[in-house]
Coordinates of C-alpha atoms in Angstrom, one line a residue:
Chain T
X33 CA -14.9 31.1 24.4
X34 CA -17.9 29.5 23.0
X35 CA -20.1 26.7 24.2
X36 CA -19.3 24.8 21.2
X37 CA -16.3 22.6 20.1
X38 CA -16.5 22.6 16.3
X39 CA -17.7 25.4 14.4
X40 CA -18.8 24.8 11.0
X41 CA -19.5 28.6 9.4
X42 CA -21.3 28.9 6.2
X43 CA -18.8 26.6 4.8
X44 CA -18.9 26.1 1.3
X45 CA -16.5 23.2 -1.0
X46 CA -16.4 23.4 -4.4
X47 CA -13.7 21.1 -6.6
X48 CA -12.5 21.6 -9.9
X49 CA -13.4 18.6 -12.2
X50 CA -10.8 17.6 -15.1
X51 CA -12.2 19.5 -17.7
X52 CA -12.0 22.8 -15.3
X53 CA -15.4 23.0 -14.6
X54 CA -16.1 24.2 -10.9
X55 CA -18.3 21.5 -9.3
X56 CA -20.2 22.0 -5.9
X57 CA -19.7 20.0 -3.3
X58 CA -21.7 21.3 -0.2
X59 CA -23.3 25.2 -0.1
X60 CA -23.3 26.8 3.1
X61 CA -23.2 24.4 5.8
X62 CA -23.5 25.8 9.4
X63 CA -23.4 23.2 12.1
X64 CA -22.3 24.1 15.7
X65 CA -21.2 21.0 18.0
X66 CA -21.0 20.8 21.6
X67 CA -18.3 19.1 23.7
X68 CA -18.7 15.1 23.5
X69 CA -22.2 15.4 21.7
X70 CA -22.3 12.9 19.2
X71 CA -23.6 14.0 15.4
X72 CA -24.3 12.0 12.1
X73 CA -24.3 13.1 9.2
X74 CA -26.8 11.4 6.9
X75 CA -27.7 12.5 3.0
X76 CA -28.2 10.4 0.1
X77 CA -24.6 9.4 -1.9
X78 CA -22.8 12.1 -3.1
X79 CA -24.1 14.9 -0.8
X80 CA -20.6 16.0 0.3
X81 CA -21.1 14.4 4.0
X82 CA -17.3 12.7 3.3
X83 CA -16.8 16.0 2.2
X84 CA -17.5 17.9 5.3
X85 CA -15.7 15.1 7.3
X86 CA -12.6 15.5 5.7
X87 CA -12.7 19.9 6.0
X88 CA -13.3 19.5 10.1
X89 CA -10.4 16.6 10.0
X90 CA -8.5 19.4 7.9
X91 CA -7.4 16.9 5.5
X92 CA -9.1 19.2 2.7
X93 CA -9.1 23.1 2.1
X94 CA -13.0 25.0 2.5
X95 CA -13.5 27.0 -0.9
X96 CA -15.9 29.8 1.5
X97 CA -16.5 30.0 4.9
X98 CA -14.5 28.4 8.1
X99 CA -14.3 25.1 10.0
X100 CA -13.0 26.1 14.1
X101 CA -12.1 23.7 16.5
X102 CA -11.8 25.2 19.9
X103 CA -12.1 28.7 18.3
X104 CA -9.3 28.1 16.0
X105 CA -10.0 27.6 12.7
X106 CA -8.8 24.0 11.1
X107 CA -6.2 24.9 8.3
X108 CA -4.5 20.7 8.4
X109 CA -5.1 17.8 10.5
X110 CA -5.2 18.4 13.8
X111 CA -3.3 16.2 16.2
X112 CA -6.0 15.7 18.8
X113 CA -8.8 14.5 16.4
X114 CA -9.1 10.7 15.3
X115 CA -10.4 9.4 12.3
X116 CA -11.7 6.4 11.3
X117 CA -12.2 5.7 7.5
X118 CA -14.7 3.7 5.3
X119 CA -12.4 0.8 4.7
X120 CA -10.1 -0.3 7.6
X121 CA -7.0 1.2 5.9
X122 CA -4.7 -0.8 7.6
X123 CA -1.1 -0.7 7.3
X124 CA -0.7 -4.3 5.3
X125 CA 3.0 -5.1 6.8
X126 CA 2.2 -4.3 10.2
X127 CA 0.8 -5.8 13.3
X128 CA -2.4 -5.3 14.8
X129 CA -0.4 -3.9 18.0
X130 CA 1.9 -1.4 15.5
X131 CA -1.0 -0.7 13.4
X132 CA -2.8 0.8 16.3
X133 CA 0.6 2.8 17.6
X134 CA 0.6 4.1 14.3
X135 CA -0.9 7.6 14.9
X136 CA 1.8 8.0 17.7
X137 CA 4.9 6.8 15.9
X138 CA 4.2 9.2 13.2
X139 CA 3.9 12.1 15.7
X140 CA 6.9 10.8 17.5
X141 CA 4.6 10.5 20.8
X142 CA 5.3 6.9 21.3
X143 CA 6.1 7.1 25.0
X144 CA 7.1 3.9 27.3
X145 CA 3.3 3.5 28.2
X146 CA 2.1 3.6 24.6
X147 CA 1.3 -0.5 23.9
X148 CA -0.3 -0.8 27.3
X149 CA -2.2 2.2 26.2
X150 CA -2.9 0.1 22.5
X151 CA -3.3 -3.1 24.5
X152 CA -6.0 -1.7 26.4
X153 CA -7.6 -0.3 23.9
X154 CA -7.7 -3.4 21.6
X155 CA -8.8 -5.2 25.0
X156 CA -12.1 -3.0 25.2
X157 CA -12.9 -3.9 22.3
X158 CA -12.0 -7.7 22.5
X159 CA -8.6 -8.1 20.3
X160 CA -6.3 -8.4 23.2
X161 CA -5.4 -11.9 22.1
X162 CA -4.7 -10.7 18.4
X163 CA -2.0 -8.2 19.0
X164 CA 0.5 -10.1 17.0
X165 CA -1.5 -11.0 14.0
X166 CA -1.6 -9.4 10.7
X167 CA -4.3 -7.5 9.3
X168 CA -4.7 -9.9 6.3
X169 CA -5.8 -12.5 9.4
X170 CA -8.5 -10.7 10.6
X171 CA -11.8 -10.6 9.6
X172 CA -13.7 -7.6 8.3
X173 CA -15.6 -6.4 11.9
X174 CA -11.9 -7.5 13.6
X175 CA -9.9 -4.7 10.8
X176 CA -12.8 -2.1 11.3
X177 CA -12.2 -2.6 15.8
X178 CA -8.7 -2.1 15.2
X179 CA -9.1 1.0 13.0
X180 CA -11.2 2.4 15.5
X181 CA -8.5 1.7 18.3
X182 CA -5.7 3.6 16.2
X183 CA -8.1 6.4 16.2
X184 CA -8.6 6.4 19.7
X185 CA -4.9 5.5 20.9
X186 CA -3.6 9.3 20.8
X187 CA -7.0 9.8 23.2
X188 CA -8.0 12.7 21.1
X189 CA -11.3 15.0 22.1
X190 CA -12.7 14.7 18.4
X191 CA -13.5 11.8 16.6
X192 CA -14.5 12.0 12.6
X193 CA -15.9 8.6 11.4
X194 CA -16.9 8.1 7.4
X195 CA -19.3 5.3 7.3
X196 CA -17.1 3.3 9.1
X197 CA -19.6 0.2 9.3
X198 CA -21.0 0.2 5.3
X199 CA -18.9 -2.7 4.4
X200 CA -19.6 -4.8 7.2
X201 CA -22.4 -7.9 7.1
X202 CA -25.3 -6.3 9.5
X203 CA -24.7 -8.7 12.8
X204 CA -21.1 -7.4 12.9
X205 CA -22.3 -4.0 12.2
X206 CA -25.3 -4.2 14.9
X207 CA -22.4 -5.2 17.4
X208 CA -19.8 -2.8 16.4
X209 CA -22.5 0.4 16.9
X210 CA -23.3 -1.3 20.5
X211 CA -19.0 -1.0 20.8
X212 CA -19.3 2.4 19.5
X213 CA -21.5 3.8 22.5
X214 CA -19.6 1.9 25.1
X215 CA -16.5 3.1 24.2
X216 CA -18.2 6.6 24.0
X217 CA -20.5 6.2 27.4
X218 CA -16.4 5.1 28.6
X219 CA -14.5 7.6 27.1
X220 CA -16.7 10.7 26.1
X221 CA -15.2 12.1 22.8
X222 CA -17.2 15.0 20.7
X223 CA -17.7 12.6 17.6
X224 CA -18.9 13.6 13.9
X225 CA -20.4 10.3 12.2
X226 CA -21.3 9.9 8.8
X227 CA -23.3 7.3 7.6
X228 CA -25.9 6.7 4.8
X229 CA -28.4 4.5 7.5
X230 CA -30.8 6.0 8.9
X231 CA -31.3 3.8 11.5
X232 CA -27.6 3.5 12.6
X233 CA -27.7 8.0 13.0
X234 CA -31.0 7.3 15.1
X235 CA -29.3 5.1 17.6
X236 CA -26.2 6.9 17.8
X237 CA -26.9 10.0 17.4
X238 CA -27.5 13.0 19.8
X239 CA -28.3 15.1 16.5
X240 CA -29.0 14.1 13.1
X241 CA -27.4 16.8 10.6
X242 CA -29.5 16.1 7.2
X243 CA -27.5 16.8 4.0
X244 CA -30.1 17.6 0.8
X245 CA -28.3 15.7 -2.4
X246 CA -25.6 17.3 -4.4
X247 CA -24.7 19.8 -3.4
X248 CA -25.2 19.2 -0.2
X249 CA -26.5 21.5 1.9
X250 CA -28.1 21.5 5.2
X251 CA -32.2 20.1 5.2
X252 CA -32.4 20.3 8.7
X253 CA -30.9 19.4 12.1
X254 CA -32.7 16.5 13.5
X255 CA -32.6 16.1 17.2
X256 CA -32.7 12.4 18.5
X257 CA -34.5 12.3 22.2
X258 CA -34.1 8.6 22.6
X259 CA -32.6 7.8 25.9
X260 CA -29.4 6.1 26.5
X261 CA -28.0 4.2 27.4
X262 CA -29.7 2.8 23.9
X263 CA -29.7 -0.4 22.7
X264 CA -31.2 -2.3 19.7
X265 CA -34.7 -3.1 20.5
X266 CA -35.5 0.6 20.8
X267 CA -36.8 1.3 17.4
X268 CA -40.2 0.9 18.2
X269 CA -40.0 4.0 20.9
X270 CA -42.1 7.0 19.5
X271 CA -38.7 9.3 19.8
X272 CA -36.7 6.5 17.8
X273 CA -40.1 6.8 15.4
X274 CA -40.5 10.5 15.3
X275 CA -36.4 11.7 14.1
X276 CA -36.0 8.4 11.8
X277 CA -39.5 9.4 10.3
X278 CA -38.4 13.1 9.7
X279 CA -34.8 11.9 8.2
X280 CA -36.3 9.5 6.2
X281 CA -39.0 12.7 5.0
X282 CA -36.4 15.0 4.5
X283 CA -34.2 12.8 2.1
X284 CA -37.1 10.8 0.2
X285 CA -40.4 12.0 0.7
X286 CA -40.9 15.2 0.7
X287 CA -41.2 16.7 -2.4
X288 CA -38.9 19.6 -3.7
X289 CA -41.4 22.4 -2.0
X290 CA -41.3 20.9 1.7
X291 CA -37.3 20.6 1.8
X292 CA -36.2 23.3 3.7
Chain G
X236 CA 7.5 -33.3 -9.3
X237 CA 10.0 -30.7 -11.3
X238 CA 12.9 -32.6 -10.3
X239 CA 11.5 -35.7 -11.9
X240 CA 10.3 -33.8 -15.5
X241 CA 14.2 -32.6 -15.7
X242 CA 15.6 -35.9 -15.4
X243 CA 13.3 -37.4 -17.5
X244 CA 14.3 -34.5 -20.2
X245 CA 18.1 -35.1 -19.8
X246 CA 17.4 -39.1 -19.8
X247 CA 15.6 -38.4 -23.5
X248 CA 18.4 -36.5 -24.3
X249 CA 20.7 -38.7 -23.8
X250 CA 18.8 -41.4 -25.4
X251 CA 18.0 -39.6 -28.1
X252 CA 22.2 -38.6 -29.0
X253 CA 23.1 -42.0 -28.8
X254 CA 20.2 -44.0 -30.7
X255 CA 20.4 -41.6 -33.4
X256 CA 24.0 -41.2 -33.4
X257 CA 24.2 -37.6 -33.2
X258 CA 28.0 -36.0 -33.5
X259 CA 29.1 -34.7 -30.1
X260 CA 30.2 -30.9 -31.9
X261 CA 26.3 -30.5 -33.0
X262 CA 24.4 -31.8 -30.0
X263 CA 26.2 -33.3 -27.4
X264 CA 24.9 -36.6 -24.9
X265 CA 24.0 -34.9 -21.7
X266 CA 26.9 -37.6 -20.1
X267 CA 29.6 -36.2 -22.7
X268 CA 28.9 -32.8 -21.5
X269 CA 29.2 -34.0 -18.1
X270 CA 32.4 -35.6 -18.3
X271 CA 34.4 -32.7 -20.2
X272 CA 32.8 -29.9 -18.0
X273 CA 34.3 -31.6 -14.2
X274 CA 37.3 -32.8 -15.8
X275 CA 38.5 -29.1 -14.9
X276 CA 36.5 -28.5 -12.3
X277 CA 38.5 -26.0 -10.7
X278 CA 38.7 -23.8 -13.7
X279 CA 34.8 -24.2 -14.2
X280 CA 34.2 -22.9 -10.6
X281 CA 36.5 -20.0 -11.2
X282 CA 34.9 -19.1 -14.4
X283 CA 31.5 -19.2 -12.5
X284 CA 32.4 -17.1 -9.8
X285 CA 33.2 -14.4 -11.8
X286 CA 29.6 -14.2 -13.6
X287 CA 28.5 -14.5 -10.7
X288 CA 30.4 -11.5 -9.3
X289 CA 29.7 -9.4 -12.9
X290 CA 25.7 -10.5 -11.8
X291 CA 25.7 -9.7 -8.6
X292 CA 27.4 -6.5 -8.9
X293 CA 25.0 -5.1 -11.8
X294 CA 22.2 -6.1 -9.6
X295 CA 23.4 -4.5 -6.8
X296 CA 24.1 -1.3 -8.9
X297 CA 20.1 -2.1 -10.5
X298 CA 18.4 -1.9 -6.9
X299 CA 21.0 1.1 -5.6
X300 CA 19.5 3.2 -9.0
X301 CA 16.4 2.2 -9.2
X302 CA 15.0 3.2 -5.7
X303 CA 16.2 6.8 -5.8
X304 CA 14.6 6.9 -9.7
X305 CA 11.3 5.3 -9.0
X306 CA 11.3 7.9 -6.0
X307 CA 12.1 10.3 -8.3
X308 CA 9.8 9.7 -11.1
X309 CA 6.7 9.7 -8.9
X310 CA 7.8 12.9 -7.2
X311 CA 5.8 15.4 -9.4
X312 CA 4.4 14.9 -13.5
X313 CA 7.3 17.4 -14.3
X314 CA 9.8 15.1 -13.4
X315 CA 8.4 12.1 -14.7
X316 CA 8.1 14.0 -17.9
X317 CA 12.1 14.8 -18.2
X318 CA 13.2 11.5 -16.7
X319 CA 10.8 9.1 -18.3
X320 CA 12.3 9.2 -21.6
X321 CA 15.8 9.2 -21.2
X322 CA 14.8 5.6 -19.4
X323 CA 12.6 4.8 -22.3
X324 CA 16.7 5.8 -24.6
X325 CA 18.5 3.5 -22.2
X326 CA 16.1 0.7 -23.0
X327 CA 16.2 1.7 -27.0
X328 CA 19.8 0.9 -27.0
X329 CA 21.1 -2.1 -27.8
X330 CA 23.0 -3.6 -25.6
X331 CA 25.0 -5.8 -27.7
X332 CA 26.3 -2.8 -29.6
X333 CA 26.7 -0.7 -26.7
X334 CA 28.9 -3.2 -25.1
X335 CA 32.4 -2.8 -26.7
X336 CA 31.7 1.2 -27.3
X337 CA 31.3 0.8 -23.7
X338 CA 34.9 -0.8 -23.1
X339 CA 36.1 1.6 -25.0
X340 CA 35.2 4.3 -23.0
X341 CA 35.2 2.6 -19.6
X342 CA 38.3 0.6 -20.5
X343 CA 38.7 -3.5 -20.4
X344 CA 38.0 -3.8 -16.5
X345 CA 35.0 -5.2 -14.6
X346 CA 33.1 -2.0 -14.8
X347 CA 31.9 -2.1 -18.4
X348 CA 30.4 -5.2 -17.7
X349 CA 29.0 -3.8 -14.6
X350 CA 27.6 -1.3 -16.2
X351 CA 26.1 -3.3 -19.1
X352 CA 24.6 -5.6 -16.8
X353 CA 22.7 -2.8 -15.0
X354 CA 21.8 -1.7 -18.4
X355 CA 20.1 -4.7 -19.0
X356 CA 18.6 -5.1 -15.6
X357 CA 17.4 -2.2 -14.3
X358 CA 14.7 -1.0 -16.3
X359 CA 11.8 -3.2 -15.1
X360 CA 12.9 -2.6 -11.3
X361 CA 12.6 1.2 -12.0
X362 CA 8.9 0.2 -13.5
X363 CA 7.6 -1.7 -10.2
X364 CA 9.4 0.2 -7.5
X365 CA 7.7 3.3 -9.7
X366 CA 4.1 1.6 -9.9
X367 CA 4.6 0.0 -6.1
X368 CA 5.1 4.2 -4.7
X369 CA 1.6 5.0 -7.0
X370 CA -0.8 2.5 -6.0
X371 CA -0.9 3.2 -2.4
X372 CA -4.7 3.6 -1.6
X373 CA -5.6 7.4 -1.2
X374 CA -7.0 6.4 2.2
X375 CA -3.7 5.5 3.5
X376 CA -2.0 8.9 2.2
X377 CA -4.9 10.6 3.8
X378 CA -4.5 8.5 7.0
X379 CA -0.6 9.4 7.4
X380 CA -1.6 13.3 6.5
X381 CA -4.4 12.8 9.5
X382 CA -1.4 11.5 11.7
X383 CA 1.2 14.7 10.2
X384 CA 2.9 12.9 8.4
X385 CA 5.3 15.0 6.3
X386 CA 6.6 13.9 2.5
X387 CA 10.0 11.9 3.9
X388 CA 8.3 10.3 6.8
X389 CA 5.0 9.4 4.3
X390 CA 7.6 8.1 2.0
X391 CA 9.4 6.0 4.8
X392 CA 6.6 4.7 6.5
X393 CA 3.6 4.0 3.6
X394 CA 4.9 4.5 0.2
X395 CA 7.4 2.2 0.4
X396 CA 6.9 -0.4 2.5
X397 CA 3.6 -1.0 0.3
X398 CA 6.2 -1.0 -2.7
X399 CA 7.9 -3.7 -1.1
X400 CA 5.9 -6.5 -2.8
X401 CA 6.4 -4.7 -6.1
X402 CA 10.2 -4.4 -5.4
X403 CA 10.4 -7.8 -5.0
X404 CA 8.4 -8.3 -8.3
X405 CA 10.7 -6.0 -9.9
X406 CA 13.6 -7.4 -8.2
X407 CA 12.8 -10.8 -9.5
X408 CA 12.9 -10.1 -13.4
X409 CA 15.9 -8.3 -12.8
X410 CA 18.2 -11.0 -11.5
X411 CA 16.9 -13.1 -14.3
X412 CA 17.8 -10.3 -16.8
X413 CA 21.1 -9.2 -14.8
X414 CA 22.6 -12.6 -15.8
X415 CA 21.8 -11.9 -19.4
X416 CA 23.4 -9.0 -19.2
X417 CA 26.7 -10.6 -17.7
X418 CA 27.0 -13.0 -20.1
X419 CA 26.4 -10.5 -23.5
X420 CA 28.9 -8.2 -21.8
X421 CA 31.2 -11.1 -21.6
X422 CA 31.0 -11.7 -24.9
X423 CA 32.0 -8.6 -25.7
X424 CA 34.8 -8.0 -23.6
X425 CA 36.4 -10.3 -20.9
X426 CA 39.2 -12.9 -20.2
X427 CA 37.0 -14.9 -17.6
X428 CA 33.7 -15.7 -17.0
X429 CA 31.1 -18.5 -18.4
X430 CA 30.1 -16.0 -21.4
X431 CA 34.1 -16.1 -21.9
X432 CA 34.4 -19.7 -21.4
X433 CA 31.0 -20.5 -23.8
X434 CA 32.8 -18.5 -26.5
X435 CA 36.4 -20.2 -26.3
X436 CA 35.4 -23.7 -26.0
X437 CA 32.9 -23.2 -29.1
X438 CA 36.2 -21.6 -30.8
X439 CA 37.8 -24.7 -30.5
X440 CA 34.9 -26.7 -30.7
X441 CA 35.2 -28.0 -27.3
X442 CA 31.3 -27.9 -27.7
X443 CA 30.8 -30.5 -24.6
X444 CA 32.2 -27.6 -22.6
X445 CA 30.3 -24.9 -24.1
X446 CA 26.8 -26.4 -23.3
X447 CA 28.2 -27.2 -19.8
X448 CA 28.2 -23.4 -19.0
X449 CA 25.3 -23.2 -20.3
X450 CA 23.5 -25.3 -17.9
X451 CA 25.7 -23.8 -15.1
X452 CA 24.1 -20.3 -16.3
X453 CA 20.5 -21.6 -16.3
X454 CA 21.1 -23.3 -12.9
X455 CA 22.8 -20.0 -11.7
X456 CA 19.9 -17.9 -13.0
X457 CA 17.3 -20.4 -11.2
X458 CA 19.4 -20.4 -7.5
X459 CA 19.6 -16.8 -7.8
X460 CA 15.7 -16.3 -8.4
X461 CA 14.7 -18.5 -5.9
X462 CA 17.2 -16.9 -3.2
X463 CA 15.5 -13.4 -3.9
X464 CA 12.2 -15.1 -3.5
X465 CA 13.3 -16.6 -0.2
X466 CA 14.5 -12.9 1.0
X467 CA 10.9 -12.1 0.6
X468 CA 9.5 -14.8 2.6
X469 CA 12.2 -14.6 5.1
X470 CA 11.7 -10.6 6.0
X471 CA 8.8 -9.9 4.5
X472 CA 6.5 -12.6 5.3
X473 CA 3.3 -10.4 5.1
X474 CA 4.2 -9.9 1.2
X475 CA 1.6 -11.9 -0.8
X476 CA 4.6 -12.5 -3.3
X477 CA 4.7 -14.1 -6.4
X478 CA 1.3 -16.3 -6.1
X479 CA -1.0 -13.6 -6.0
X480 CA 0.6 -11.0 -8.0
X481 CA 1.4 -10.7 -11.3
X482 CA 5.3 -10.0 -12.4

């Protein structure tokens, strides 16, 4: 049994564009990630980062190489990972309460403790008086909380999250990243994060996994020593300085001959 | 406010026949209409009732079709491919002429006109119930797939309750068209029914009657549109309905 949770082995994606031409989307990509570490992914747009989210949540096929979670390798979605995507992705005709049971009325785990389970979920992160409402009353950072809930309500050991904050205003996004690392000081979860802010990977992050454009492949693994519990404020600590200085390096500065 | 505009048309109307004199078999005042369509007024309702049976029934017959088709069409490009223009064929066909081949076939009974009115009204349900099942965001396919969802259950739980706003789109032109269709079928073929009743009383140019079941149709077209909206309201409150979306 190894030390790590998710294996990512010289994993390669390529998808075939309408006019049949083969189009890379990430080139050997080897990342190994330890029980409840937490890992961003950063790279400039259309590195493959989504990409590699979606092969560890299985929800797309590797062209080379293999994804393993717990040694096994991912061939679908998995039932104990949770993901949270871009946009809130909602379920329109449903309440905030069903919306986060979701997950476990698909998977026909709804058991008789399930909505104290949800309720207590949306209560840590300060919906427990919005249970009843409908997504189209919520704001923005209120839809994004209550995606991150369903993702959380089956209490699975993985969590994938695609830039789950980019179309938030930057106070709720500030806030929602302070959630983020209570819930996961609360409720440790190994959790792969993608993002295109630099900043936001630095506060979050244990490691920094830096994607070179299309197609992406790894520039280098950035390790973040900031100490936690972290909190905004920090930026001006040397560690915070030193990995945001080296992402930023390795996805604009550098010139072709220093990246890796 | 709409109450007040129709009034004020029927008021003109009226004025309008009298100060200008206007014989009762061309145009008749909106009062000599009244008078000659409740002097019968039993024989009115019956004639009513069964258009609105003919409507309801095509209708019915509409939504029963068109759900399994629209699920059908968007099930794979192959299908869509063989089905799609055998829909386009029924839609080519005039209805009119169809009508009494129809009864010929199906015999004089309820069902051609059944059949007819589904004809008429089914088409644009198939459309929206088809486009409702297409446009569900990617992300939400992809969220039921994250939760293993399989193709029924992904059908059940996301495809189509997102179609349901688009159902009810659909479902709205149709009840409009489905009362069309009742009345050309009973044109065609029947011994009962407003269509039947429009075409005796211009036969004997009982006129005042004639344009009696007309209004009776257009009120019967506008109560039935505006209980289908109220379905939506009622048991679909999160629909954004007609206001925001486009028919």
């Amino acid at each position: 049994m190894s030390a790590y949770v998710i294996e990512i082995q010289n994993v390669s994606k390529h998808f075939v564009s309408r006019d049949r031409d083969r189009v890379a989307a990430l080139i050997d990509v080897s990342v190994s990630i330890r029980r409840n570490e937490f890992v961003c992914l950063v790279g400039p747009s259309g590195c493959g980062k989504s990409t590699l989210l979606r092969l560890v949540g299985g929800l797309l096929p590797v062209s080379q190489g293999r994804v393993m979670i717990d040694g096994r390798p991912v061939l679908e979605p998995r039932a104990e990972t949770g993901i949270v995507f871009q946009s809130p992705t909602l379920l329109p005709w449903a309440s905030v309460l069903d919306n986060v049971l979701f997950p476990l009325k698909m998977m026909k785990r709804i058991a008789p403790d399930s909505p104290g389970r949800a309720r207590s979920l949306l209560k840590l992160v300060g919906l427990e008086d919005f249970e009843g409402k409908y997504p189209r009353e919520l704001s923005g950072g209120m839809q994004m909380r209550t995606g991150i809930c369903r993702a959380l309500v089956h209490d699975p050991d993985i969590l994938l999250m695609d830039e789950p904050f980019s179309s938030l205003d930057a106070l709720t996004r500030e806030e929602l990243t302070l959630e983020l690392m209570r819930i996961w000081r609360e409720q440790p979860k190994t959790v792969l994060f993608v993002t295109h802010s630099i900043l936001e990977s630095v506060m979050l992050a244990d490691r920094v996994v830096v994607l070179s454009p299309r197609p992406g492949r790894i520039a280098e693994i950035v390790p973040v020593d900031v100490p936690r519990p972290r909190q905004f404020g920090m930026e001006a600590l040397d560690e915070f300085q030193r990995a945001a200085g080296r992402i930023r390096e390795l996805i604009f500065g550098a010139g072709r001959d220093t990246v890796h | 406010m709409p109450i007040a505009a129709i009034s004020a048309l029927f008021l003109v109307w009226e004025i309008a026949c009298r100060a200008f004199a206007i014989p009762s078999y061309i145009i008749p005042a909106p009062s000599a209409i009244w008078t000659e369509t409740t002097a019968l007024p039993g024989n009115v309702a019956w004639h009513t009732m069964v258009t609105t049976k003919t409507v309801l029934l095509g209708f019915l017959v509409s939504l029963l079709v068109s759900l399994p088709l629209a699920v059908l069409l968007t099930s794979s490009p192959l299908v869509a491919a063989a089905v799609y223009p055998l829909l386009v064929l029924t839609q080519a066909i005039p209805k009119v002429a169809l009508a009494p081949i129809l009864v010929v076939v199906l015999g004089t009974s309820e069902l051609p006109r059944v059949v007819v009115t589904f004809l008429v009204a089914f088409f644009p349900l198939v459309l929206s119930i088809a486009s409702g099942l297409v446009s569900v965001p990617p992300e939400l396919i992809e969220l039921g797939r994250a939760c293993k969802a399989n193709r029924w259950t992904e059908l059940w739980r996301i495809r189509l309750p997102f179609a349901v706003p688009f159902i009810f789109s659909g479902l709205k032109a149709a009840i409009a068209l489905a009362v069309v269709g009742a009345v050309v079928a009973e044109f065609v073929n029947s011994d009962a029914g407003l269509g039947y009743l429009i075409q005796t009383s211009t036969a004997f140019f009982k006129v005042q009657l004639a344009w009696g079941a007309l209004i009776i149709l257009s009120i019967m077209g506008i109560v039935l549109f505006q209980i289908v909206v109220a379905i939506e309201r009622i048991f679909f409150p999160w629909s954004p309905g007609i206001d925001k979306q486009t028919l």
